[in-house]
Backbone as CSV, one residue per row, in Angstrom:
resi,resn,N_x,N_y,N_z,CA_x,CA_y,CA_z,C_x,C_y,C_z
1,MET,-2.907,-6.923,24.829,-2.145,-5.840,24.272,-0.754,-5.903,24.869
2,LEU,0.220,-5.703,24.036,1.609,-5.700,24.440,2.144,-4.297,24.285
3,VAL,2.759,-3.788,25.346,3.340,-2.460,25.315,4.820,-2.593,25.612
4,ALA,5.633,-1.989,24.782,7.077,-2.019,24.987,7.618,-0.609,24.949
5,VAL,8.542,-0.333,25.833,9.172,0.979,25.894,10.664,0.767,25.784
6,TYR,11.282,1.529,24.903,12.721,1.444,24.732,13.248,2.848,24.502
7,ARG,14.143,3.280,25.354,14.725,4.608,25.212,15.893,4.521,24.240
8,LEU,15.788,5.294,23.159,16.844,5.294,22.163,18.045,6.072,22.676
9,PRO,19.226,5.539,22.465,20.411,6.310,22.860,20.528,7.551,21.971
10,SER,21.202,8.556,22.481,21.320,9.791,21.710,22.077,9.570,20.411
11,GLN,23.022,8.679,20.402,23.753,8.337,19.185,23.585,6.848,18.926
12,MET,22.839,6.498,17.892,22.708,5.086,17.543,23.970,4.659,16.814
13,ASN,24.318,3.400,16.934,25.527,2.877,16.311,25.534,3.077,14.806
14,GLY,24.378,2.957,14.168,24.304,3.050,12.720,24.124,4.464,12.206
15,GLY,23.878,5.401,13.086,23.718,6.780,12.657,22.272,7.155,12.412
16,PRO,22.064,8.314,11.803,20.702,8.830,11.625,19.853,7.995,10.668
17,ARG,20.463,7.294,9.768,19.697,6.466,8.831,18.962,5.344,9.550
18,GLU,19.655,4.670,10.465,19.023,3.594,11.233,17.987,4.142,12.206
19,ALA,18.258,5.318,12.765,17.279,5.940,13.662,15.998,6.266,12.900
20,ALA,16.131,6.759,11.680,14.962,7.073,10.860,14.206,5.801,10.491
21,ALA,14.924,4.730,10.185,14.278,3.457,9.859,13.505,2.918,11.058
22,LEU,14.107,3.009,12.239,13.414,2.555,13.452,12.186,3.409,13.716
23,SER,12.314,4.698,13.515,11.179,5.595,13.718,10.037,5.264,12.754
24,ARG,10.343,4.993,11.491,9.314,4.604,10.515,8.632,3.303,10.924
25,MET,9.428,2.340,11.406,8.869,1.062,11.815,7.932,1.232,13.011
26,LEU,8.310,2.062,13.979,7.460,2.304,15.146,6.167,3.015,14.744
27,ASN,6.255,3.961,13.822,5.046,4.636,13.331,4.128,3.666,12.605
28,GLN,4.703,2.757,11.828,3.898,1.753,11.131,3.195,0.835,12.129
29,CYS,3.899,0.430,13.177,3.279,-0.417,14.211,2.148,0.326,14.905
30,ARG,2.346,1.600,15.213,1.310,2.400,15.864,0.085,2.520,14.965
31,THR,0.312,2.718,13.677,-0.788,2.811,12.715,-1.548,1.489,12.629
32,GLU,-0.822,0.381,12.582,-1.466,-0.934,12.492,-2.275,-1.263,13.734
33,MET,-1.869,-0.753,14.892,-2.618,-1.009,16.113,-3.958,-0.294,16.119
34,CYS,-4.114,0.720,15.280,-5.372,1.465,15.188,-6.277,0.926,14.086
35,ARG,-5.907,-0.180,13.482,-6.702,-0.789,12.411,-7.271,-2.120,12.879
36,ASP,-8.478,-2.402,12.424,-9.116,-3.681,12.690,-8.419,-4.754,11.857
37,TYR,-8.041,-5.854,12.472,-7.278,-6.886,11.770,-8.111,-7.646,10.749
38,VAL,-9.428,-7.620,10.844,-10.285,-8.352,9.906,-10.642,-7.495,8.699
39,THR,-11.147,-6.308,8.954,-11.692,-5.489,7.870,-10.723,-4.430,7.344
40,GLY,-9.734,-4.078,8.113,-8.780,-3.060,7.697,-9.217,-1.636,7.995
41,VAL,-10.439,-1.434,8.489,-10.878,-0.089,8.850,-10.372,0.226,10.256
42,TYR,-10.601,1.452,10.702,-10.154,1.820,12.048,-10.855,0.986,13.106
43,ASN,-10.242,0.915,14.292,-10.846,0.192,15.403,-11.078,1.137,16.586
44,ARG,-11.550,0.593,17.686,-11.868,1.404,18.856,-10.630,2.108,19.424
45,ALA,-9.453,1.507,19.271,-8.229,2.147,19.759,-8.011,3.491,19.067
46,PHE,-8.257,3.555,17.773,-8.152,4.820,17.043,-9.166,5.817,17.575
47,LEU,-10.373,5.355,17.793,-11.435,6.221,18.274,-11.068,6.817,19.621
48,ASP,-10.620,5.972,20.548,-10.309,6.437,21.898,-9.023,7.254,21.948
49,ALA,-8.009,6.837,21.191,-6.708,7.494,21.282,-6.635,8.794,20.499
50,GLU,-7.263,8.848,19.345,-7.054,9.996,18.472,-8.309,10.785,18.136
51,PHE,-9.371,10.108,17.794,-10.464,10.816,17.144,-11.414,11.515,18.106
52,ARG,-11.600,11.012,19.299,-12.547,11.654,20.224,-12.108,13.064,20.584
53,ASP,-10.803,13.286,20.725,-10.314,14.641,21.004,-10.616,15.581,19.844
54,ARG,-10.416,15.091,18.623,-10.695,15.900,17.441,-12.183,16.244,17.356
55,VAL,-13.037,15.294,17.725,-14.484,15.539,17.720,-14.847,16.605,18.749
56,ALA,-14.268,16.510,19.943,-14.567,17.486,20.989,-14.123,18.892,20.578
57,LYS,-12.961,18.998,19.953,-12.479,20.308,19.495,-13.371,20.864,18.398
58,ALA,-13.802,20.013,17.489,-14.677,20.460,16.406,-16.017,20.930,16.956
59,ALA,-16.565,20.200,17.909,-17.850,20.589,18.497,-17.710,21.904,19.263
60,ALA,-16.590,22.065,19.976,-16.369,23.306,20.715,-16.215,24.498,19.768
61,ALA,-15.691,24.241,18.567,-15.523,25.301,17.572,-16.818,25.598,16.816
62,GLY,-17.878,24.854,17.114,-19.167,25.102,16.485,-19.404,24.339,15.198
63,GLU,-18.520,23.410,14.859,-18.729,22.597,13.658,-19.797,21.538,13.928
64,ARG,-20.456,21.111,12.869,-21.434,20.026,12.994,-20.696,18.724,13.238
65,VAL,-21.204,17.930,14.159,-20.660,16.603,14.432,-21.828,15.634,14.461
66,SER,-21.675,14.531,13.749,-22.731,13.524,13.722,-22.108,12.139,13.786
67,ALA,-22.930,11.179,14.135,-22.481,9.789,14.202,-23.567,8.907,13.610
68,ALA,-23.130,7.896,12.883,-24.057,6.908,12.333,-23.547,5.531,12.713
69,LEU,-24.431,4.698,13.198,-24.109,3.310,13.511,-24.730,2.429,12.442
70,VAL,-23.972,1.438,12.009,-24.448,0.480,11.017,-24.278,-0.908,11.611
71,ARG,-25.387,-1.623,11.753,-25.338,-2.987,12.286,-25.565,-3.978,11.149
72,VAL,-24.630,-4.911,11.013,-24.793,-6.006,10.053,-25.632,-7.059,10.772
73,ASN,-26.870,-7.221,10.334,-27.845,-8.031,11.068,-27.490,-9.512,11.145
74,GLU,-26.819,-10.040,10.156,-26.545,-11.483,10.120,-25.273,-11.887,10.859
75,TYR,-24.521,-10.955,11.388,-23.221,-11.269,11.982,-23.323,-12.294,13.127
76,ALA,-24.178,-12.049,14.088,-24.291,-12.955,15.246,-24.759,-14.343,14.815
77,ARG,-25.732,-14.398,13.912,-26.220,-15.694,13.442,-25.124,-16.459,12.711
78,LEU,-24.357,-15.772,11.887,-23.258,-16.437,11.172,-22.213,-16.981,12.144
79,CYS,-21.899,-16.229,13.165,-20.941,-16.720,14.178,-21.469,-17.978,14.854
80,ARG,-22.769,-17.989,15.128,-23.382,-19.113,15.834,-23.573,-20.335,14.948
81,THR,-24.070,-20.136,13.735,-24.483,-21.285,12.916,-23.479,-21.695,11.852
82,GLU,-22.640,-20.787,11.398,-21.682,-21.118,10.340,-20.275,-21.180,10.912
83,SER,-19.576,-20.064,10.861,-18.226,-19.985,11.418,-17.857,-18.524,11.591
84,VAL,-16.857,-18.291,12.407,-16.368,-16.931,12.587,-15.761,-16.420,11.282
85,ALA,-15.147,-17.310,10.520,-14.558,-16.915,9.235,-15.635,-16.415,8.268
86,ALA,-16.778,-17.078,8.231,-17.875,-16.621,7.370,-18.395,-15.265,7.841
87,ALA,-18.521,-15.098,9.149,-18.964,-13.819,9.691,-17.952,-12.719,9.378
88,ASP,-16.657,-13.043,9.441,-15.618,-12.070,9.105,-15.679,-11.677,7.628
89,ARG,-15.957,-12.631,6.761,-16.094,-12.308,5.333,-17.295,-11.391,5.099
90,CYS,-18.350,-11.623,5.851,-19.534,-10.758,5.764,-19.164,-9.331,6.183
91,LEU,-18.444,-9.196,7.299,-18.049,-7.874,7.767,-17.088,-7.186,6.806
92,THR,-16.198,-7.961,6.203,-15.263,-7.385,5.241,-16.002,-6.823,4.038
93,THR,-17.014,-7.520,3.578,-17.833,-7.023,2.466,-18.555,-5.738,2.875
94,ALA,-19.145,-5.743,4.065,-19.844,-4.547,4.548,-18.878,-3.374,4.701
95,ALA,-17.686,-3.642,5.226,-16.699,-2.579,5.407,-16.281,-1.987,4.068
96,GLY,-16.167,-2.816,3.048,-15.822,-2.316,1.722,-16.882,-1.387,1.171
97,ILE,-18.128,-1.771,1.335,-19.233,-0.932,0.850,-19.268,0.390,1.613
98,LEU,-19.131,0.312,2.933,-19.179,1.524,3.749,-17.975,2.428,3.483
99,SER,-16.815,1.831,3.234,-15.627,2.635,2.917,-15.836,3.414,1.627
100,LEU,-16.464,2.788,0.646,-16.763,3.494,-0.593,-17.765,4.624,-0.364
101,ALA,-18.715,4.398,0.546,-19.700,5.433,0.842,-19.049,6.622,1.532
102,VAL,-18.132,6.349,2.433,-17.430,7.434,3.133,-16.503,8.150,2.168
103,GLY,-15.866,7.391,1.303,-15.000,7.967,0.287,-13.666,8.424,0.844
104,PRO,-13.061,9.376,0.159,-11.731,9.826,0.558,-11.730,10.744,1.772
105,GLU,-12.869,10.956,2.371,-12.988,11.862,3.520,-12.649,11.180,4.838
106,GLN,-11.828,10.132,4.805,-11.551,9.346,6.008,-10.971,10.175,7.149
107,GLU,-10.368,11.320,6.854,-9.806,12.128,7.932,-10.899,12.767,8.778
108,ASN,-11.961,13.241,8.143,-13.061,13.876,8.870,-14.265,12.968,9.052
109,THR,-14.298,11.854,8.355,-15.412,10.918,8.460,-14.860,9.495,8.463
110,PRO,-14.259,9.079,9.570,-13.665,7.735,9.575,-14.716,6.645,9.773
111,LEU,-14.405,5.478,9.237,-15.203,4.276,9.441,-14.500,3.445,10.496
112,ILE,-15.230,3.104,11.555,-14.640,2.420,12.702,-15.445,1.162,12.994
113,ARG,-14.742,0.030,13.135,-15.440,-1.198,13.504,-15.497,-1.277,15.024
114,LEU,-16.712,-1.422,15.517,-16.909,-1.665,16.939,-17.047,-3.170,17.124
115,GLU,-17.748,-3.611,18.104,-17.904,-5.046,18.334,-19.254,-5.543,17.827
116,ASP,-19.367,-6.849,17.706,-20.623,-7.536,17.369,-21.246,-7.078,16.053
117,GLY,-20.430,-6.878,15.041,-20.958,-6.556,13.728,-21.490,-5.151,13.587
118,VAL,-20.991,-4.220,14.379,-21.447,-2.836,14.328,-20.288,-1.944,13.883
119,PHE,-20.587,-1.047,12.950,-19.632,-0.053,12.493,-20.113,1.323,12.929
120,LEU,-19.173,2.208,13.163,-19.471,3.593,13.518,-18.832,4.500,12.477
121,VAL,-19.595,5.459,11.994,-19.068,6.489,11.109,-19.316,7.809,11.818
122,VAL,-18.237,8.535,12.089,-18.341,9.830,12.753,-18.066,10.898,11.711
123,GLY,-18.947,11.865,11.620,-18.777,12.916,10.625,-18.556,14.271,11.250
124,ILE,-17.437,14.892,10.925,-17.187,16.272,11.336,-17.544,17.144,10.144
125,GLY,-18.431,18.110,10.387,-18.887,18.971,9.304,-19.962,18.322,8.456
126,THR,-20.590,17.295,8.993,-21.595,16.532,8.248,-22.889,16.451,9.051
127,ASP,-23.995,16.623,8.392,-25.311,16.478,8.998,-25.623,14.995,9.193
128,ALA,-26.243,14.640,10.304,-26.541,13.239,10.601,-27.468,12.622,9.566
129,GLN,-28.486,13.350,9.159,-29.428,12.801,8.186,-28.755,12.548,6.839
130,ALA,-27.880,13.477,6.430,-27.159,13.306,5.165,-26.196,12.131,5.246
131,LEU,-25.537,11.984,6.379,-24.616,10.867,6.569,-25.371,9.537,6.536
132,GLU,-26.481,9.473,7.251,-27.293,8.260,7.269,-27.816,7.931,5.872
133,TYR,-28.281,8.935,5.147,-28.793,8.726,3.792,-27.696,8.190,2.876
134,ARG,-26.501,8.772,2.959,-25.388,8.344,2.105,-25.025,6.890,2.385
135,LEU,-24.989,6.492,3.651,-24.663,5.104,3.996,-25.759,4.150,3.538
136,ARG,-27.010,4.547,3.748,-28.135,3.707,3.324,-28.157,3.508,1.820
137,GLU,-27.935,4.583,1.088,-27.898,4.503,-0.376,-26.796,3.572,-0.852
138,ALA,-25.629,3.670,-0.230,-24.511,2.805,-0.624,-24.840,1.345,-0.366
139,LEU,-25.440,1.059,0.775,-25.803,-0.324,1.093,-26.903,-0.838,0.175
140,ASP,-27.874,0.000,-0.124,-28.986,-0.426,-0.979,-28.566,-0.659,-2.427
141,SER,-27.596,0.104,-2.901,-27.213,-0.015,-4.304,-26.064,-0.994,-4.544
142,ALA,-25.480,-1.543,-3.491,-24.337,-2.446,-3.653,-24.770,-3.910,-3.563
143,ARG,-23.938,-4.769,-4.131,-24.149,-6.216,-3.957,-23.660,-6.581,-2.567
144,ARG,-24.528,-7.133,-1.763,-24.187,-7.466,-0.386,-23.969,-8.959,-0.217
145,THR,-23.382,-9.601,-1.204,-23.138,-11.044,-1.128,-21.713,-11.303,-0.665
146,PHE,-21.536,-12.417,0.016,-20.229,-12.823,0.525,-20.175,-14.344,0.533
147,SER,-18.999,-14.894,0.659,-18.825,-16.354,0.676,-19.003,-16.899,2.079
148,ILE,-19.927,-17.830,2.214,-20.054,-18.559,3.479,-19.045,-19.698,3.467
149,THR,-19.061,-20.451,2.392,-18.051,-21.481,2.125,-17.676,-21.338,0.655
150,LEU,-16.807,-22.205,0.176,-16.451,-22.143,-1.239,-17.654,-22.408,-2.137
151,ALA,-18.598,-23.204,-1.653,-19.750,-23.587,-2.475,-21.004,-22.755,-2.199
152,ARG,-21.026,-22.013,-1.094,-22.243,-21.272,-0.726,-21.960,-19.797,-0.547
153,ARG,-22.950,-19.013,-0.936,-22.854,-17.574,-0.763,-24.020,-17.111,0.098
154,GLY,-23.815,-16.009,0.753,-24.865,-15.425,1.570,-25.040,-13.968,1.239
155,GLU,-26.108,-13.409,1.725,-26.363,-11.985,1.545,-26.701,-11.401,2.903
156,PHE,-26.185,-10.227,3.180,-26.445,-9.615,4.479,-27.361,-8.409,4.329
157,THR,-27.985,-8.064,5.430,-28.763,-6.839,5.522,-28.136,-5.983,6.612
158,ALA,-28.418,-4.720,6.579,-27.846,-3.816,7.575,-28.873,-2.770,7.969
159,LYS,-28.746,-2.300,9.191,-29.609,-1.238,9.684,-28.722,-0.046,10.031
160,VAL,-29.184,1.143,9.692,-28.417,2.371,9.901,-29.226,3.309,10.785
161,ALA,-28.558,3.936,11.753,-29.186,4.943,12.611,-28.156,6.023,12.902
162,SER,-28.625,7.255,13.053,-27.685,8.360,13.265,-28.180,9.289,14.363
163,ALA,-27.258,10.153,14.806,-27.572,11.189,15.786,-26.619,12.355,15.574
164,ASP,-27.067,13.536,15.950,-26.260,14.755,15.852,-25.786,15.182,17.231
165,TRP,-24.621,15.798,17.276,-24.106,16.368,18.525,-25.070,17.432,19.031
166,ALA,-25.667,18.177,18.106,-26.588,19.264,18.474,-27.809,18.747,19.238
167,GLU,-28.187,17.501,18.994,-29.330,16.909,19.701,-29.012,16.594,21.152
168,THR,-27.744,16.301,21.431,-27.383,15.774,22.740,-26.378,16.621,23.504
169,GLY,-25.394,17.180,22.827,-24.397,18.019,23.481,-23.193,17.295,24.041
170,SER,-23.126,15.977,23.878,-21.941,15.254,24.357,-21.741,13.995,23.524
171,TRP,-20.519,13.504,23.553,-20.148,12.309,22.803,-20.961,11.104,23.267
172,GLU,-20.974,10.857,24.574,-21.645,9.670,25.105,-23.128,9.660,24.782
173,TRP,-23.781,10.819,24.924,-25.211,10.893,24.643,-25.496,10.753,23.156
174,MET,-24.610,11.297,22.319,-24.808,11.169,20.872,-24.744,9.709,20.441
175,ILE,-23.746,8.978,20.934,-23.605,7.558,20.598,-24.765,6.770,21.194
176,SER,-25.158,7.106,22.410,-26.275,6.413,23.057,-27.587,6.622,22.284
177,LEU,-27.809,7.838,21.810,-29.018,8.106,21.024,-29.008,7.314,19.717
178,ALA,-27.858,7.256,19.059,-27.743,6.459,17.827,-27.987,4.979,18.127
179,GLU,-27.469,4.489,19.262,-27.702,3.094,19.649,-29.176,2.829,19.900
180,GLN,-29.861,3.754,20.569,-31.289,3.593,20.811,-32.059,3.534,19.502
181,ARG,-31.724,4.404,18.597,-32.390,4.392,17.290,-32.079,3.130,16.499
182,LEU,-30.884,2.607,16.663,-30.505,1.374,15.986,-31.269,0.184,16.558
183,GLY,-31.528,0.222,17.850,-32.234,-0.879,18.500,-33.713,-0.935,18.209
184,SER,-34.308,0.187,17.848,-35.766,0.197,17.630,-36.147,-0.165,16.226
């Protein structure tokens, strides 16, 4: 990670127009740093920097908070036996399906890529069972094929597990419970 700090002078040589352009460019860079470079969905930086605080405030206000983990089962095997590019294409296909399942509610229900072929969907104001059902339905009804090479195609499977904040009372325990359910 590269971090740069530059203090803008009070009067830029080009005036307010150039200052606004620089500000837009910095905001775009900040936004891009919160996106996964392969799939285009949010990444862990977004989760840690922005969304965990929003989740804590929502839970403190008494709103429902849930989390669902989705593991693409073939990801590790594809990395080992085919190529990282094939595994990335598999994840991109899965991310597209999951993004459609989440829909336009990305502000309250973002899709986040974690590591090793695992996605996290956090729902504010959403029941865990309903969130898990919606993701499962989307995966079951979609074509899960992707290109391994130009001549070969593959199909992936995925496992979904969820947990509610009400079951655990904290972020770490909620994610841990979802991970345990995903592992079994």
